[in-house]
Amino acid sequence: MSEKRRDKRNRILHNGETQRADGRYRFTYQDTDGNTKDVYSWRLDHNDPYPKGKRKDLSLREKEKQIEQDMFHQIVSNGGNYTVLSLVEKYVSLKTGVRHNTKAGYKTVINVLKKDTFGSKRIDKVKLSDAKAWLIKLQQEDGRGYSSIHSIRGVLRPAFQMAENDDLIRKNPFQFELASVIVNDSVTRESITRKQQREYLKFVQEDKHFSRYYDGIFILFHTGLRISEFCGLTLEDIDFKEKRIRVNHQLQRTSKMEYVIEVPKTESGVRYVPMTDDVAECFQRIIKNRIAPSAEPTVDGYTGFLFLDKNNMPMVALHWEKYMQHIREKYNSIYKVPMPKVTPHVCRHTFCSNMAKSGMNPKTLQYIMGHSDISVTLNTYTHVNFEDAKDELERILS
């Protein structure tokens, strides 16, 4: 009977286990494809002390148990040799038919991973603590904001979930609440007050240069339209008889300066937005003053856009954002009390807040805003203050 193999501490070694002359342990095995593999550790058992100067690692027999579990669950060894970067690239390659801004987001994440050492890390080596530490590093060392990191994690989490579903890894390391790891330093876009809105619109209307944008900005403040929906409006979308605005598409311009028409984000985005008399008058002036170009621009079959730039191409979100930026800068250079930041989204948020404070039924407001989830609409009610509460109480009790 052959004598059992033992280590230098006279412990019996199992099949496949050996101890090298330098004291390091090795386990040799065959993976599911029949390939011979080796794993190493300076400790045989988890109770063994760490040798001085050696990196902390799992013991050999802990690694053996992981290998046994992986082979039982048919987990592909070494994560299929995918790195974080190559995994994300594969995930992105399978996402067909996505919006152009979604593609741009994917490209941003890939560029981040190409420049970061985390991108070259093998996916089966990424633990929960590694994922958390990397996101903390993005914020604290790289200076990235919460929303940016949220977008990055929004790609890595489903990519790693794909790897888990494909049996490349045992567990998705990005399955955790982001706010529990990094500080949410994103700035909430608050609405402006009714008084600020009146002063802002009055300034625009009376300014010789910016008055040309008054009707458009008034409409944004009084309809709650998304800026991409607003820019996509055509002559056929304005129904003066029924006093409504048809919203069934949005206009965007890609980073390559290509104009594209996209459907709203959700089915709830397709809707008719009612017009007040004041809004209808703004549209009538816009259409009356619109100078038809020699050749109407056409984007994906849509033509007759209400707002055209100096090149006779449809205006996009960036145009209106710049106009509003310049308006605010001029306003603040004249008046002592500064005007807070006003953007097309602030106009939309202000409209929603005003309607909520006025007592509009939340479901009605949800429809007008094109929100797919009532919780998005209800969150608007969080932007109330003591005066709002006081007025509401007096209205109910009076």
Coordinates of N, CA and C in Angstrom, one line a residue, residues 5 34 41 52 86 117 120 132 171 217 219 225 236 238-239 261 280 295 351 379 381:
R5 N 0.8 11.0 0.6 CA 1.6 12.2 0.4 C 1.2 13.2 1.5
G34 N -11.7 19.5 -20.4 CA -10.6 18.6 -20.4 C -9.3 19.2 -20.4
S41 N -1.8 28.5 -3.7 CA -2.0 29.3 -2.5 C -0.8 29.0 -1.5
K52 N 4.5 35.6 6.2 CA 5.0 37.0 6.3 C 5.4 37.5 4.9
S86 N -14.1 43.8 -22.6 CA -14.6 43.0 -23.7 C -16.0 42.5 -23.4
T117 N -7.7 51.0 -15.6 CA -7.2 49.6 -15.4 C -8.3 48.6 -15.1
S120 N -9.4 46.2 -17.8 CA -8.6 45.1 -18.2 C -8.7 43.9 -17.2
K132 N -17.6 48.1 -5.9 CA -17.9 49.3 -5.1 C -16.7 50.2 -5.0
K171 N -21.7 35.2 -9.7 CA -22.6 36.2 -9.1 C -22.3 37.5 -9.7
I217 N -40.8 80.3 -25.8 CA -40.5 80.1 -24.3 C -41.8 80.1 -23.5
I219 N -44.7 79.1 -24.6 CA -45.3 77.8 -24.8 C -44.7 76.7 -24.0
L225 N -44.2 70.6 -22.4 CA -43.7 69.8 -23.5 C -42.2 69.6 -23.2
E236 N -48.7 70.6 -39.0 CA -49.8 69.6 -39.0 C -50.1 69.2 -37.5
I238 N -50.5 71.2 -34.9 CA -51.2 72.2 -34.2 C -52.6 72.3 -34.7
D239 N -53.6 71.9 -33.8 CA -55.0 71.9 -34.1 C -55.7 73.0 -33.4
I261 N -35.8 61.6 -36.2 CA -37.1 61.6 -35.6 C -37.2 60.3 -34.8
A280 N -52.4 79.3 -27.8 CA -52.9 79.3 -29.1 C -52.5 80.5 -29.9
A295 N -36.8 75.5 -49.8 CA -36.9 74.0 -49.8 C -37.1 73.6 -48.3
F351 N -44.0 74.1 -15.1 CA -45.4 73.8 -15.5 C -46.0 72.8 -14.7
N379 N -43.9 62.9 -7.6 CA -42.6 63.5 -7.0 C -42.6 65.0 -7.2
Y381 N -44.9 66.9 -6.3 CA -45.5 67.5 -5.2 C -44.5 67.7 -4.0

